[in-house]
């Protein structure tokens, strides 16, 4: 009997395909749509200390290469309700969801992360994600704290001190050298898991008729099929560097992509940009495809994780 149930940081996910942070915007409505589409878990949009209007429109666009829709670019700019209004919304999401909810926080400084972590002790999520890697707000806040091993580890240590036993995972960027070393520093400071990767870039698309960049913020993080090889390599590097489990994401659209991501080392697989192309039912499609793959290949999900490292 094939089972897709996956344990990650003490929570049981009915299948390994989860909504990453940054895709669904409104809490809880947009997030619950992913669950209705079959997602095995939900990550809420990263919460910031203060409410944020977000970057100018358009914020999310399709990237076409050679006429084919191969990617997405976003520069949402962490639009959101801020901590005070966010706490009841997150509590509501957790109450209404039947799958594990990962809550995500973004701070521009260690003290921001500490304030947010205090707030999360009231929310009590199953897992807390530290977004150390948003590429869309650096003109405002400078480079993300996850750009270096030392700062990333310092944030993890500061948050762990506040949230105690709550599992903490760090979402890392592909945009700085040494993702394995950064993951190792997070693990050494108490991180319970790693999320790899956030979007690549930032990148830019220019409308040649209007002769100007398409995104309102001009540039934004790149995701979707075009970044999959970068994501696979990053997950591979993190798996080689740490023992804590990985949520792998970046360009997963088909069951073959998911198998590849797991063979690189992912225990759970984030599926984000594919929802723009296939809709939220992409999660149940992947779950069905994975069940068939495991049956045909006579292997289990846990055997798939990191397989390529042992080959
Ligand atoms: C955004 O809100 O700009 C995206 C969030 C992220 O990439 O971390």
mmCIF file of C-alpha atoms and ligand atoms in Angstrom:
data_model
loop_
_atom_site.group_PDB
_atom_site.id
_atom_site.type_symbol
_atom_site.label_atom_id
_atom_site.label_comp_id
_atom_site.label_asym_id
_atom_site.label_seq_id
_atom_site.Cartn_x
_atom_site.Cartn_y
_atom_site.Cartn_z
ATOM 1 C CA UNK A 1 0.000 0.000 0.000
ATOM 2 C CA UNK A 2 1.586 3.307 -1.131
ATOM 3 C CA UNK A 3 1.573 6.102 1.451
ATOM 4 C CA UNK A 4 2.314 9.760 0.788
ATOM 5 C CA UNK A 5 2.110 10.767 4.463
ATOM 6 C CA UNK A 6 5.319 12.566 5.399
ATOM 7 C CA UNK A 7 6.661 13.547 8.801
ATOM 8 C CA UNK A 8 8.512 16.840 8.888
ATOM 9 C CA UNK A 9 9.659 18.586 12.074
ATOM 10 C CA UNK A 10 7.124 16.725 14.172
ATOM 11 C CA UNK A 11 4.109 17.399 11.933
ATOM 12 C CA UNK A 12 2.480 14.837 9.645
ATOM 13 C CA UNK A 13 1.696 16.077 6.142
ATOM 14 C CA UNK A 14 -0.839 13.941 4.229
ATOM 15 C CA UNK A 15 1.301 14.342 1.108
ATOM 16 C CA UNK A 16 4.666 16.057 0.497
ATOM 17 C CA UNK A 17 3.406 18.819 -1.826
ATOM 18 C CA UNK A 18 3.038 22.099 0.007
ATOM 19 C CA UNK A 19 2.201 25.710 -0.718
ATOM 20 C CA UNK A 20 5.374 27.814 -0.262
ATOM 21 C CA UNK A 21 5.320 31.244 1.368
ATOM 22 C CA UNK A 22 4.812 34.162 -0.989
ATOM 23 C CA UNK A 23 2.299 32.606 -3.379
ATOM 24 C CA UNK A 24 -1.041 33.069 -1.597
ATOM 25 C CA UNK A 25 -1.601 36.651 -0.493
ATOM 26 C CA UNK A 26 -4.771 36.991 1.606
ATOM 27 C CA UNK A 27 -4.868 35.111 4.911
ATOM 28 C CA UNK A 28 -6.728 32.773 5.245
ATOM 29 C CA UNK A 29 -8.847 32.660 2.027
ATOM 30 C CA UNK A 30 -6.107 32.328 -0.615
ATOM 31 C CA UNK A 31 -4.188 29.841 1.517
ATOM 32 C CA UNK A 32 -7.197 27.583 2.067
ATOM 33 C CA UNK A 33 -7.651 27.368 -1.699
ATOM 34 C CA UNK A 34 -4.352 25.453 -1.871
ATOM 35 C CA UNK A 35 -5.635 22.980 0.706
ATOM 36 C CA UNK A 36 -8.845 22.570 -1.312
ATOM 37 C CA UNK A 37 -6.634 21.806 -4.333
ATOM 38 C CA UNK A 38 -4.958 18.979 -2.441
ATOM 39 C CA UNK A 39 -1.885 20.626 -0.863
ATOM 40 C CA UNK A 40 -0.389 18.527 1.926
ATOM 41 C CA UNK A 41 0.613 21.659 3.840
ATOM 42 C CA UNK A 42 0.347 25.416 3.700
ATOM 43 C CA UNK A 43 2.950 28.098 4.271
ATOM 44 C CA UNK A 44 1.488 31.505 5.024
ATOM 45 C CA UNK A 45 2.768 34.665 3.332
ATOM 46 C CA UNK A 46 5.758 36.029 5.274
ATOM 47 C CA UNK A 47 4.553 38.398 7.981
ATOM 48 C CA UNK A 48 6.415 41.641 8.665
ATOM 49 C CA UNK A 49 6.374 43.711 11.890
ATOM 50 C CA UNK A 50 4.408 46.571 10.297
ATOM 51 C CA UNK A 51 1.658 46.496 7.644
ATOM 52 C CA UNK A 52 3.012 46.860 4.108
ATOM 53 C CA UNK A 53 1.318 48.151 0.951
ATOM 54 C CA UNK A 54 3.661 46.186 -1.276
ATOM 55 C CA UNK A 55 5.464 47.227 -4.442
ATOM 56 C CA UNK A 56 3.776 49.031 -7.369
ATOM 57 C CA UNK A 57 1.658 46.993 -9.815
ATOM 58 C CA UNK A 58 2.106 44.830 -11.753
ATOM 59 C CA UNK A 59 3.672 42.591 -9.122
ATOM 60 C CA UNK A 60 3.478 39.148 -10.707
ATOM 61 C CA UNK A 61 4.087 38.468 -14.403
ATOM 62 C CA UNK A 62 4.664 35.499 -16.659
ATOM 63 C CA UNK A 63 8.094 35.087 -18.249
ATOM 64 C CA UNK A 64 8.006 33.796 -21.819
ATOM 65 C CA UNK A 65 11.127 32.461 -23.437
ATOM 66 C CA UNK A 66 11.047 31.608 -27.119
ATOM 67 C CA UNK A 67 7.283 32.162 -26.851
ATOM 68 C CA UNK A 68 6.866 29.532 -24.127
ATOM 69 C CA UNK A 69 5.616 30.309 -20.586
ATOM 70 C CA UNK A 70 8.619 29.012 -18.647
ATOM 71 C CA UNK A 71 8.652 31.183 -15.569
ATOM 72 C CA UNK A 72 7.115 33.723 -13.262
ATOM 73 C CA UNK A 73 8.599 36.924 -11.898
ATOM 74 C CA UNK A 74 7.281 38.531 -8.763
ATOM 75 C CA UNK A 75 8.011 41.631 -6.822
ATOM 76 C CA UNK A 76 5.186 41.719 -4.322
ATOM 77 C CA UNK A 77 7.297 43.550 -1.766
ATOM 78 C CA UNK A 78 5.981 41.580 1.220
ATOM 79 C CA UNK A 79 2.496 43.120 1.069
ATOM 80 C CA UNK A 80 0.684 42.154 4.241
ATOM 81 C CA UNK A 81 -1.236 43.115 7.367
ATOM 82 C CA UNK A 82 1.726 43.374 9.774
ATOM 83 C CA UNK A 83 2.055 41.626 13.114
ATOM 84 C CA UNK A 84 -0.898 43.008 15.078
ATOM 85 C CA UNK A 85 -3.527 42.385 12.408
ATOM 86 C CA UNK A 86 -1.734 39.244 11.220
ATOM 87 C CA UNK A 87 -1.945 37.332 14.514
ATOM 88 C CA UNK A 88 -5.736 36.764 14.479
ATOM 89 C CA UNK A 89 -5.673 35.998 10.743
ATOM 90 C CA UNK A 90 -2.999 33.344 11.232
ATOM 91 C CA UNK A 91 -4.867 31.861 14.201
ATOM 92 C CA UNK A 92 -7.953 31.641 11.996
ATOM 93 C CA UNK A 93 -5.958 29.945 9.214
ATOM 94 C CA UNK A 94 -4.549 27.377 11.649
ATOM 95 C CA UNK A 95 -7.999 26.714 13.096
ATOM 96 C CA UNK A 96 -9.628 26.229 9.697
ATOM 97 C CA UNK A 97 -6.903 24.200 8.012
ATOM 98 C CA UNK A 98 -6.862 20.407 8.198
ATOM 99 C CA UNK A 99 -3.245 20.207 6.985
ATOM 100 C CA UNK A 100 -0.185 21.531 8.851
ATOM 101 C CA UNK A 101 0.333 25.281 8.582
ATOM 102 C CA UNK A 102 3.826 26.736 8.474
ATOM 103 C CA UNK A 103 3.896 30.388 9.498
ATOM 104 C CA UNK A 104 6.573 32.567 7.867
ATOM 105 C CA UNK A 105 8.123 35.773 9.206
ATOM 106 C CA UNK A 106 10.409 38.345 7.584
ATOM 107 C CA UNK A 107 12.504 40.887 9.430
ATOM 108 C CA UNK A 108 14.993 43.433 8.184
ATOM 109 C CA UNK A 109 16.968 43.152 11.432
ATOM 110 C CA UNK A 110 17.486 40.728 14.288
ATOM 111 C CA UNK A 111 15.249 42.816 16.526
ATOM 112 C CA UNK A 112 12.453 42.627 13.893
ATOM 113 C CA UNK A 113 12.740 38.855 13.986
ATOM 114 C CA UNK A 114 12.651 38.893 17.787
ATOM 115 C CA UNK A 115 9.466 40.999 17.825
ATOM 116 C CA UNK A 116 7.827 38.700 15.280
ATOM 117 C CA UNK A 117 8.958 35.589 17.175
ATOM 118 C CA UNK A 118 7.330 36.944 20.371
ATOM 119 C CA UNK A 119 4.103 37.372 18.403
ATOM 120 C CA UNK A 120 4.335 33.813 17.088
ATOM 121 C CA UNK A 121 4.312 32.407 20.609
ATOM 122 C CA UNK A 122 0.641 33.491 20.657
ATOM 123 C CA UNK A 123 -0.049 32.005 17.205
ATOM 124 C CA UNK A 124 1.610 28.650 18.011
ATOM 125 C CA UNK A 125 2.184 27.364 14.458
ATOM 126 C CA UNK A 126 3.339 23.762 13.963
ATOM 127 C CA UNK A 127 6.472 25.126 12.272
ATOM 128 C CA UNK A 128 7.933 28.637 12.028
ATOM 129 C CA UNK A 129 9.720 29.673 8.827
ATOM 130 C CA UNK A 130 12.298 32.468 8.911
ATOM 131 C CA UNK A 131 12.326 34.178 5.535
ATOM 132 C CA UNK A 132 16.002 35.123 5.310
ATOM 133 C CA UNK A 133 15.938 35.573 1.573
ATOM 134 C CA UNK A 134 13.306 37.890 0.023
ATOM 135 C CA UNK A 135 15.045 39.515 -2.992
ATOM 136 C CA UNK A 136 12.375 42.184 -3.516
ATOM 137 C CA UNK A 137 12.930 44.612 -0.659
ATOM 138 C CA UNK A 138 16.703 45.129 -0.687
ATOM 139 C CA UNK A 139 16.416 48.724 -1.967
ATOM 140 C CA UNK A 140 14.519 49.417 1.284
ATOM 141 C CA UNK A 141 16.260 47.177 3.813
ATOM 142 C CA UNK A 142 19.587 46.165 2.245
ATOM 143 C CA UNK A 143 20.548 42.601 1.475
ATOM 144 C CA UNK A 144 18.558 39.870 3.288
ATOM 145 C CA UNK A 145 19.989 38.519 6.558
ATOM 146 C CA UNK A 146 20.384 35.089 4.971
ATOM 147 C CA UNK A 147 23.070 36.306 2.580
ATOM 148 C CA UNK A 148 25.822 35.261 4.986
ATOM 149 C CA UNK A 149 26.346 32.242 7.231
ATOM 150 C CA UNK A 150 27.032 34.330 10.341
ATOM 151 C CA UNK A 151 23.990 36.597 10.142
ATOM 152 C CA UNK A 152 21.689 33.720 9.173
ATOM 153 C CA UNK A 153 22.838 31.709 12.186
ATOM 154 C CA UNK A 154 22.482 34.721 14.486
ATOM 155 C CA UNK A 155 18.825 35.170 13.484
ATOM 156 C CA UNK A 156 18.095 31.480 14.061
ATOM 157 C CA UNK A 157 19.711 31.565 17.518
ATOM 158 C CA UNK A 158 17.810 34.738 18.506
ATOM 159 C CA UNK A 159 14.448 33.300 17.417
ATOM 160 C CA UNK A 160 15.038 29.873 18.978
ATOM 161 C CA UNK A 161 15.701 31.553 22.318
ATOM 162 C CA UNK A 162 12.198 33.067 22.174
ATOM 163 C CA UNK A 163 10.082 30.276 20.685
ATOM 164 C CA UNK A 164 11.546 27.379 22.692
ATOM 165 C CA UNK A 165 10.433 24.008 21.323
ATOM 166 C CA UNK A 166 8.562 25.398 18.294
ATOM 167 C CA UNK A 167 10.363 23.983 15.209
ATOM 168 C CA UNK A 168 12.167 26.722 13.274
ATOM 169 C CA UNK A 169 13.166 26.414 9.621
ATOM 170 C CA UNK A 170 15.231 28.871 7.574
ATOM 171 C CA UNK A 171 14.307 29.834 4.000
ATOM 172 C CA UNK A 172 17.504 30.480 2.073
ATOM 173 C CA UNK A 173 18.414 32.269 -1.124
ATOM 174 C CA UNK A 174 20.156 30.886 -4.198
ATOM 175 C CA UNK A 175 21.551 34.350 -4.856
ATOM 176 C CA UNK A 176 24.594 34.268 -2.577
ATOM 177 C CA UNK A 177 27.540 31.889 -2.691
ATOM 178 C CA UNK A 178 27.745 28.998 -0.265
ATOM 179 C CA UNK A 179 24.144 27.963 0.469
ATOM 180 C CA UNK A 180 25.520 24.800 2.101
ATOM 181 C CA UNK A 181 27.648 26.814 4.490
ATOM 182 C CA UNK A 182 24.710 29.107 5.338
ATOM 183 C CA UNK A 183 22.500 26.065 5.996
ATOM 184 C CA UNK A 184 25.227 24.567 8.220
ATOM 185 C CA UNK A 185 25.376 27.739 10.300
ATOM 186 C CA UNK A 186 21.562 27.702 10.705
ATOM 187 C CA UNK A 187 21.715 24.051 11.803
ATOM 188 C CA UNK A 188 24.509 24.785 14.280
ATOM 189 C CA UNK A 189 22.378 27.544 15.844
ATOM 190 C CA UNK A 190 19.399 25.234 16.299
ATOM 191 C CA UNK A 191 17.406 25.322 13.039
ATOM 192 C CA UNK A 192 15.152 22.278 12.680
ATOM 193 C CA UNK A 193 14.946 22.395 8.893
ATOM 194 C CA UNK A 194 15.961 24.305 5.761
ATOM 195 C CA UNK A 195 13.800 25.658 2.947
ATOM 196 C CA UNK A 196 15.629 25.942 -0.371
ATOM 197 C CA UNK A 197 15.177 28.009 -2.445
ATOM 198 C CA UNK A 198 13.617 31.444 -2.578
ATOM 199 C CA UNK A 199 13.427 33.093 -5.996
ATOM 200 C CA UNK A 200 16.448 33.664 -8.237
ATOM 201 C CA UNK A 201 17.776 37.059 -9.220
ATOM 202 C CA UNK A 202 16.286 39.594 -9.140
ATOM 203 C CA UNK A 203 15.659 39.518 -12.873
ATOM 204 C CA UNK A 204 14.000 41.906 -15.322
ATOM 205 C CA UNK A 205 11.707 41.728 -18.341
ATOM 206 C CA UNK A 206 11.391 44.722 -20.686
ATOM 207 C CA UNK A 207 8.291 45.377 -22.800
ATOM 208 C CA UNK A 208 9.900 46.282 -26.121
ATOM 209 C CA UNK A 209 6.788 48.092 -27.366
ATOM 210 C CA UNK A 210 6.511 50.300 -24.285
ATOM 211 C CA UNK A 211 10.311 50.363 -23.973
ATOM 212 C CA UNK A 212 10.236 49.907 -20.194
ATOM 213 C CA UNK A 213 10.400 47.154 -17.570
ATOM 214 C CA UNK A 214 7.133 45.244 -17.136
ATOM 215 C CA UNK A 215 7.135 44.860 -13.342
ATOM 216 C CA UNK A 216 6.057 47.917 -11.356
ATOM 217 C CA UNK A 217 9.193 47.583 -9.235
ATOM 218 C CA UNK A 218 11.184 47.045 -12.485
ATOM 219 C CA UNK A 219 12.916 43.894 -11.216
ATOM 220 C CA UNK A 220 11.780 40.853 -9.236
ATOM 221 C CA UNK A 221 12.496 37.300 -8.133
ATOM 222 C CA UNK A 222 12.392 34.651 -10.857
ATOM 223 C CA UNK A 223 10.644 31.310 -10.290
ATOM 224 C CA UNK A 224 9.073 28.506 -12.302
ATOM 225 C CA UNK A 225 10.521 25.890 -14.666
ATOM 226 C CA UNK A 226 13.459 28.058 -15.753
ATOM 227 C CA UNK A 227 15.026 27.978 -12.276
ATOM 228 C CA UNK A 228 14.657 24.240 -11.593
ATOM 229 C CA UNK A 229 18.321 23.295 -12.237
ATOM 230 C CA UNK A 230 19.461 26.023 -9.817
ATOM 231 C CA UNK A 231 17.020 24.778 -7.177
ATOM 232 C CA UNK A 232 18.091 21.150 -7.614
ATOM 233 C CA UNK A 233 21.754 22.094 -7.204
ATOM 234 C CA UNK A 234 21.024 24.182 -4.099
ATOM 235 C CA UNK A 235 18.991 21.391 -2.472
ATOM 236 C CA UNK A 236 21.825 18.990 -3.325
ATOM 237 C CA UNK A 237 24.378 21.306 -1.652
ATOM 238 C CA UNK A 238 22.224 21.743 1.460
ATOM 239 C CA UNK A 239 21.646 17.969 1.741
ATOM 240 C CA UNK A 240 25.424 17.428 1.602
ATOM 241 C CA UNK A 241 25.962 20.082 4.296
ATOM 242 C CA UNK A 242 23.352 19.326 6.984
ATOM 243 C CA UNK A 243 21.411 16.541 8.661
ATOM 244 C CA UNK A 244 18.171 18.501 9.246
ATOM 245 C CA UNK A 245 15.367 17.892 6.705
ATOM 246 C CA UNK A 246 14.850 20.079 3.660
ATOM 247 C CA UNK A 247 11.798 21.565 1.987
ATOM 248 C CA UNK A 248 12.896 21.766 -1.652
ATOM 249 C CA UNK A 249 11.278 24.153 -4.105
ATOM 250 C CA UNK A 250 11.927 25.904 -7.375
ATOM 251 C CA UNK A 251 10.351 25.005 -10.705
ATOM 252 C CA UNK A 252 8.502 21.846 -9.677
ATOM 253 C CA UNK A 253 5.583 21.380 -12.074
ATOM 254 C CA UNK A 254 5.416 17.653 -12.865
ATOM 255 C CA UNK A 255 5.808 14.468 -10.854
ATOM 256 C CA UNK A 256 9.181 13.904 -12.555
ATOM 257 C CA UNK A 257 10.323 17.322 -11.272
ATOM 258 C CA UNK A 258 9.185 16.331 -7.775
ATOM 259 C CA UNK A 259 11.028 13.014 -7.923
ATOM 260 C CA UNK A 260 14.171 14.874 -9.014
ATOM 261 C CA UNK A 261 13.774 17.357 -6.138
ATOM 262 C CA UNK A 262 13.426 14.520 -3.635
ATOM 263 C CA UNK A 263 16.380 12.620 -5.096
ATOM 264 C CA UNK A 264 18.408 15.823 -4.558
ATOM 265 C CA UNK A 265 17.440 15.703 -0.881
ATOM 266 C CA UNK A 266 14.010 17.254 -0.286
ATOM 267 C CA UNK A 267 11.627 15.667 2.228
ATOM 268 C CA UNK A 268 8.769 18.037 1.378
ATOM 269 C CA UNK A 269 8.369 19.779 -1.982
ATOM 270 C CA UNK A 270 7.089 23.333 -2.370
ATOM 271 C CA UNK A 271 4.938 23.953 -5.439
ATOM 272 C CA UNK A 272 4.264 27.622 -6.128
ATOM 273 C CA UNK A 273 4.663 28.976 -9.661
ATOM 274 C CA UNK A 274 2.975 25.873 -11.094
ATOM 275 C CA UNK A 275 -0.264 27.027 -9.464
ATOM 276 C CA UNK A 276 -0.288 30.005 -11.869
ATOM 277 C CA UNK A 277 -0.073 27.637 -14.830
ATOM 278 C CA UNK A 278 -2.119 24.642 -13.666
ATOM 279 C CA UNK A 279 -4.281 26.078 -10.887
ATOM 280 C CA UNK A 280 -4.472 24.852 -7.299
ATOM 281 C CA UNK A 281 -5.423 21.311 -8.349
ATOM 282 C CA UNK A 282 -1.761 20.848 -9.305
ATOM 283 C CA UNK A 283 -1.340 19.472 -5.756
ATOM 284 C CA UNK A 284 -3.795 16.602 -6.179
ATOM 285 C CA UNK A 285 -2.417 15.968 -9.671
ATOM 286 C CA UNK A 286 1.097 15.616 -8.200
ATOM 287 C CA UNK A 287 -0.129 13.426 -5.347
ATOM 288 C CA UNK A 288 -1.841 11.059 -7.806
ATOM 289 C CA UNK A 289 1.219 11.025 -10.060
ATOM 290 C CA UNK A 290 3.539 10.331 -7.147
ATOM 291 C CA UNK A 291 1.377 7.444 -5.907
ATOM 292 C CA UNK A 292 1.591 5.899 -9.357
ATOM 293 C CA UNK A 293 5.355 6.502 -9.582
ATOM 294 C CA UNK A 294 6.015 4.855 -6.214
ATOM 295 C CA UNK A 295 3.798 1.901 -7.100
ATOM 296 C CA UNK A 296 5.445 1.369 -10.490
ATOM 297 C CA UNK A 297 8.969 1.724 -9.125
ATOM 298 C CA UNK A 298 8.295 -0.259 -5.933
ATOM 299 C CA UNK A 299 9.874 2.309 -3.651
ATOM 300 C CA UNK A 300 8.751 4.483 -0.754
ATOM 301 C CA UNK A 301 8.814 8.253 -0.457
ATOM 302 C CA UNK A 302 11.461 8.150 2.248
ATOM 303 C CA UNK A 303 13.706 5.993 0.048
ATOM 304 C CA UNK A 304 13.499 8.680 -2.652
ATOM 305 C CA UNK A 305 14.889 11.394 -0.366
ATOM 306 C CA UNK A 306 18.554 11.921 -1.203
ATOM 307 C CA UNK A 307 18.665 8.866 -3.517
ATOM 308 C CA UNK A 308 20.972 10.596 -6.027
ATOM 309 C CA UNK A 309 23.595 11.142 -3.309
ATOM 310 C CA UNK A 310 23.800 7.412 -2.685
ATOM 311 C CA UNK A 311 23.799 6.334 -6.328
HETATM 312 C C1 LIG B 1 7.586 39.277 -2.019
HETATM 313 O O1 LIG B 1 6.646 39.526 -1.258
HETATM 314 O O2 LIG B 1 8.151 40.158 -2.670
HETATM 315 C C2 LIG B 1 8.050 37.855 -2.181
HETATM 316 C C3 LIG B 1 8.442 37.230 -0.907
HETATM 317 C C4 LIG B 1 9.721 36.452 -0.990
HETATM 318 O O3 LIG B 1 10.241 36.212 -2.088
HETATM 319 O O4 LIG B 1 10.281 36.102 0.049
#
